[in-house]
Short mmCIF file of C-alpha atoms in Angstrom, two decimals:
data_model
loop_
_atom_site.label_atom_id
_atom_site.label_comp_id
_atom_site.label_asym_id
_atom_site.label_seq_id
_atom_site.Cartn_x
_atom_site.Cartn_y
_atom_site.Cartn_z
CA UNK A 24 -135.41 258.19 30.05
CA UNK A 25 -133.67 255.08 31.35
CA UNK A 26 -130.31 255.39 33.28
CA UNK A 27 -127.38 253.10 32.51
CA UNK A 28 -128.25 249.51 33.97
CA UNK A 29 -125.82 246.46 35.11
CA UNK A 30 -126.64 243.45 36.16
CA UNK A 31 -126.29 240.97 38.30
CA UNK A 32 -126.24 244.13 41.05
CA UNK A 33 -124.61 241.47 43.35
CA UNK A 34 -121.97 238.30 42.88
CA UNK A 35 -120.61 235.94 45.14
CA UNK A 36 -118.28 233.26 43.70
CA UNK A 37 -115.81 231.53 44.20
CA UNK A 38 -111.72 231.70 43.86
CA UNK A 39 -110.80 230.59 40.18
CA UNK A 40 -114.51 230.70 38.84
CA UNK A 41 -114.94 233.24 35.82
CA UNK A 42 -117.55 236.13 35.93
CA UNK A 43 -119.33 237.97 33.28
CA UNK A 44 -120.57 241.35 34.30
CA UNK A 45 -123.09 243.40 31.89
CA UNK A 46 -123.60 247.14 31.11
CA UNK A 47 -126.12 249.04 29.28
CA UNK A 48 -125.75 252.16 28.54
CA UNK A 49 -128.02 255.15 27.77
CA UNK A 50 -129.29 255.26 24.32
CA UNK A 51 -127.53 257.20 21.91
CA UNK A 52 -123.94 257.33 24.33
CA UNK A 53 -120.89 256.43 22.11
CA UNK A 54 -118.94 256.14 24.99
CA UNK A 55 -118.42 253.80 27.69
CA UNK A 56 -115.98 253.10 30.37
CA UNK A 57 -115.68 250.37 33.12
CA UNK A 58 -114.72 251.75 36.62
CA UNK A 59 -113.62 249.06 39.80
CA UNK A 60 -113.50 250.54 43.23
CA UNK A 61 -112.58 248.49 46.65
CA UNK A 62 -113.61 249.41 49.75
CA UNK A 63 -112.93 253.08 50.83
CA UNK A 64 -110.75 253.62 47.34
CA UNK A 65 -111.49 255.97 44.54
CA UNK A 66 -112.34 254.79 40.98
CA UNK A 67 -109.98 252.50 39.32
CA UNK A 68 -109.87 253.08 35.80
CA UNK A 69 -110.35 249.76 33.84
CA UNK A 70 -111.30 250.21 29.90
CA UNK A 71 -112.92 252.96 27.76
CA UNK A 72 -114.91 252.04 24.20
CA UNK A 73 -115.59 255.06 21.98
CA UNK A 74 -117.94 254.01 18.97
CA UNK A 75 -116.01 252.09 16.65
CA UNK A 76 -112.68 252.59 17.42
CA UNK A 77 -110.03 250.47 19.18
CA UNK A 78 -110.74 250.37 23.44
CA UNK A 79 -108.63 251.84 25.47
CA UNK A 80 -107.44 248.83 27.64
CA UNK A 81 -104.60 250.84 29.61
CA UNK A 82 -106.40 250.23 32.89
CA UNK A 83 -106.34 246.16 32.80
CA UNK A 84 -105.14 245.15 35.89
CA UNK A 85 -104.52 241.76 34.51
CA UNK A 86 -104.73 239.25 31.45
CA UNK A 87 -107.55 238.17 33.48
CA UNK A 88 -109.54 240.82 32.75
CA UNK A 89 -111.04 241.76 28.92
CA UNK A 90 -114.30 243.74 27.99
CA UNK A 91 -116.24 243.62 24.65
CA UNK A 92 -118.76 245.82 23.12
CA UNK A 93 -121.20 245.83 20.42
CA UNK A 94 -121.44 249.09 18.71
CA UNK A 95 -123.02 251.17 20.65
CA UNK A 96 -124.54 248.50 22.80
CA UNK A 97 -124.30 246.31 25.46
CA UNK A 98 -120.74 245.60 27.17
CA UNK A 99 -119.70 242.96 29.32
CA UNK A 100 -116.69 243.09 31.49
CA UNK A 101 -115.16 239.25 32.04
CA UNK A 102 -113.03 238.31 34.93
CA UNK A 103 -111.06 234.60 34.74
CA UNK A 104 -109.83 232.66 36.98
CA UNK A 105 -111.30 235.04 39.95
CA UNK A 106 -108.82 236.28 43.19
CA UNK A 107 -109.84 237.15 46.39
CA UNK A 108 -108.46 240.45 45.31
CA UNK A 109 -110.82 241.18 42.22
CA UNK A 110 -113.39 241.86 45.11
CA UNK A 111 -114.90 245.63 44.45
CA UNK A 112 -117.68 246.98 42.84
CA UNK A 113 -117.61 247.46 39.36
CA UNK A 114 -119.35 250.43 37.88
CA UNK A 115 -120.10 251.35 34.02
CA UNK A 116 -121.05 254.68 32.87
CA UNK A 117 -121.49 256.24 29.45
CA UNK A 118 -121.55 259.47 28.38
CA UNK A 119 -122.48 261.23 24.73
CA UNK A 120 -118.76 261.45 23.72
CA UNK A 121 -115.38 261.24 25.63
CA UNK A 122 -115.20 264.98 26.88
CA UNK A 123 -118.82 264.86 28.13
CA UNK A 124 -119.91 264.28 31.36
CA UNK A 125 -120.59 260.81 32.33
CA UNK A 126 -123.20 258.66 33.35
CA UNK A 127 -122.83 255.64 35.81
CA UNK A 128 -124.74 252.77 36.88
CA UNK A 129 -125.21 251.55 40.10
CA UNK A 130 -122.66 248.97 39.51
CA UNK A 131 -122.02 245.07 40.46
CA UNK A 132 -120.49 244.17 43.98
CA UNK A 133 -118.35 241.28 43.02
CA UNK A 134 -117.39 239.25 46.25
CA UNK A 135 -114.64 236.68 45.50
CA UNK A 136 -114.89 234.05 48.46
CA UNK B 20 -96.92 264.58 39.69
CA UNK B 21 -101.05 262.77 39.86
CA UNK B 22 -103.17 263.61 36.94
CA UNK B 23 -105.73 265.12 39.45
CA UNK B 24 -104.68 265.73 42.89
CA UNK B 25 -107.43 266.60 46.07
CA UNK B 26 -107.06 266.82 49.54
CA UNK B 27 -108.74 263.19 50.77
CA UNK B 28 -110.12 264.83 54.25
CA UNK B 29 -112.59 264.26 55.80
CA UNK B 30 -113.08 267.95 56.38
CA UNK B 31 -116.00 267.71 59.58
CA UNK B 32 -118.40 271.06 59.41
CA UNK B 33 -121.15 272.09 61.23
CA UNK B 34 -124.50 272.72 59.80
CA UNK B 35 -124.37 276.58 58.15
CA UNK B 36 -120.37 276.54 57.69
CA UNK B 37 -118.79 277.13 54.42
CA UNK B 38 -116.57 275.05 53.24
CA UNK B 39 -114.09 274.77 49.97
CA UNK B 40 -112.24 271.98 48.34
CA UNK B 41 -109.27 272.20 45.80
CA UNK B 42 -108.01 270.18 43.28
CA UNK B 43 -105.24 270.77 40.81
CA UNK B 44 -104.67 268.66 37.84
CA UNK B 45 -101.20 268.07 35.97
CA UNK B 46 -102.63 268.70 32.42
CA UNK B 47 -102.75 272.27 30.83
CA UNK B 48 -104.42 271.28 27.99
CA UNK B 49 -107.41 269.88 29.68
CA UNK B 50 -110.46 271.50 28.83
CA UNK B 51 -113.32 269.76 30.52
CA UNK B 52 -113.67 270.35 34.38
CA UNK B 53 -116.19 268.51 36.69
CA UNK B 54 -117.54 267.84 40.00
CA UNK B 55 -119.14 264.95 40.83
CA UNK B 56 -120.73 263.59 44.52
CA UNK B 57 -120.90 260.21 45.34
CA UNK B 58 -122.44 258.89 48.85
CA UNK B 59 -121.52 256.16 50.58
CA UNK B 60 -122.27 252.66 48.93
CA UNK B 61 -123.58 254.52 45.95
CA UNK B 62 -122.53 255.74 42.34
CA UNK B 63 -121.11 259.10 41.50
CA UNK B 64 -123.41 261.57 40.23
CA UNK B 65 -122.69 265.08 38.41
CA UNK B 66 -122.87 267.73 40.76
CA UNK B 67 -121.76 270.29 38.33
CA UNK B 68 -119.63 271.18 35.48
CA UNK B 69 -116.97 273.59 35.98
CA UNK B 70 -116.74 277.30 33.09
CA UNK B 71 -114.19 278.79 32.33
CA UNK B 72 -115.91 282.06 34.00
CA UNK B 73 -116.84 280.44 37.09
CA UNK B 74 -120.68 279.11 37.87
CA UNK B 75 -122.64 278.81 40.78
CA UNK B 76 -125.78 277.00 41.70
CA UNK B 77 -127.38 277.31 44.61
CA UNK B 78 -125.37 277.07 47.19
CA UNK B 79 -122.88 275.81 45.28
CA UNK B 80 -120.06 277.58 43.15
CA UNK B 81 -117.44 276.36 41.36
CA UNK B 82 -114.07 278.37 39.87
CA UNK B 83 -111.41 277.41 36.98
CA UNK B 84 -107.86 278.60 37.38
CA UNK B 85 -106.28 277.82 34.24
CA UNK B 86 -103.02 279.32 35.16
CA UNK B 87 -102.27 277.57 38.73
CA UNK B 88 -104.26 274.77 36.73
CA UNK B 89 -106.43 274.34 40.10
CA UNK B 90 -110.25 274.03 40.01
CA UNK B 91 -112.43 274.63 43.36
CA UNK B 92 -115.99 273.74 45.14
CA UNK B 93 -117.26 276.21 47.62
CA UNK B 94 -120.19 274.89 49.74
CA UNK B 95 -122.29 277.48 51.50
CA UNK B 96 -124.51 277.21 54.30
CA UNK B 97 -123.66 273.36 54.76
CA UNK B 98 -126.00 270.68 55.07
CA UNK B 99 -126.23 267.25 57.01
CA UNK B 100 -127.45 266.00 53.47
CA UNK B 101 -123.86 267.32 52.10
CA UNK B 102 -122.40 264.76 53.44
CA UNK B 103 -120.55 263.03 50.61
CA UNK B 104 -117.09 262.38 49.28
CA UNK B 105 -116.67 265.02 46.16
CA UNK B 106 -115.07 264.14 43.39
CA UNK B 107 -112.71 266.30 41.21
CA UNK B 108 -112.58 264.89 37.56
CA UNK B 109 -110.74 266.76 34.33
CA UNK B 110 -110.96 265.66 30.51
CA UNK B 111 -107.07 264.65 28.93
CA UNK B 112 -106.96 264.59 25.63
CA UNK B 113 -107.07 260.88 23.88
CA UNK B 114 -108.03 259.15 26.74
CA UNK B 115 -111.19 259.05 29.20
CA UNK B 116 -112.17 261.48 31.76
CA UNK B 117 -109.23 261.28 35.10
CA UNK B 118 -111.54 260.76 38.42
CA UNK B 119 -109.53 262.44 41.68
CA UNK B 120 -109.31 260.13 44.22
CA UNK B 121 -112.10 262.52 46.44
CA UNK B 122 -112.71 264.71 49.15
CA UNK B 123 -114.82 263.81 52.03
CA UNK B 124 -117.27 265.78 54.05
CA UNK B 125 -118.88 265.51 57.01
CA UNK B 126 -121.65 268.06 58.09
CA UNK B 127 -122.61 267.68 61.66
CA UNK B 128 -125.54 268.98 63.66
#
């Protein structure tokens, strides 16, 4: 069956632009997370959804930063107000319930100029 | 003391060497244990999951030690296509699954 997806796979903008990236997950996962890693860094934990409840937002870098999902759906990870800094690849990855193992997508390499 | 601890590397091998990795993790509740691979530029994928009696596969084999709360690869017979940073990841309860920061291995012919 179909993977986890995100799109765009690559971003370039610019300093102080905001950027929407999207995940789908696999069918059927009540759980997502969103993941940023820099260059040569390990995974940076940024949010977790788990069905209906209330996200875990505890990895937020920043106000800057928020992520939405609906239901079991789609996500999108927003970034205002961009800083050279943000610059990483963000990856998404589901899995079937918090303790199970996870999925990820290939992610989106955000390049902040 | 980290959540989930690993030795960063790079460990450099030759082809056919055995190699291990350790990782110890702060929780003692945790109950989920995990390896994952990623490659370079690439996502992380599941290598394996980690029982409480130990598992193997293939060349692989992977060992829980609940009471020095460690957990451990073991990588037989190494291959240039091993070549990977290994990831060490462990469930805590209420929140999502804690990622290691990696291990990275370099097989060399």
């Amino acid at each position: 069956g179909a993977g986890v997806s995100q799109s765009p796979s690559n971003k370039v903008t610019e300093k102080g632009k905001d950027v929407e990236l999207r995940c789908d997950p696999i069918s059927g996962h009540t759980a997502l997370y969103w993941y940023r890693q820099r260059l040569g860094q390990g995974l940076e934990f940024l949010i977790y959804f788990q069905g209906n409840s209330a996200p875990d937002k505890s990895g937020l870098p920043s106000d800057r930063f928020s992520a939405e999902r609906t239901g079991e759906s789609v996500s999108t990870l927003t970034i205002q107000r961009t800083q050279q800094e943000d610059s990483a690849v963000y990856l998404c990855a589901s899995s079937l319930s918090r303790d199970n193992e996870q999925f990820f997508g290939p992610g989106t390499r955000l390049t902040v100029l | 003391r980290k959540e989930v601890e690993q030795d960063p590397g790079p460990f450099n091998v030759p082809e056919g060497a055995t190699v291990a990795f350790n990782c110890t993790y702060s929780n003692s509740a945790s109950q989920s244990f995990f390896w994952y691979r990623q490659d370079c530029r690439k996502e992380p994928k599941l290598l394996m999951s980690v029982y409480s009696s130990g598992n193997e596969d293939g060349r692989f084999t992977a060992q829980l030690n609940r009471a020095s709360q460690y957990i451990s690869l073991l990588i037989r017979d190494s291959k240039l296509s091993d070549s990977a940073t290994y990831l060490c990841v462990v469930n805590q309860a209420g929140t999502a699954l804690i990622f290691g920061k990696g291990t990275t291995l370099s097989v060399s012919s």
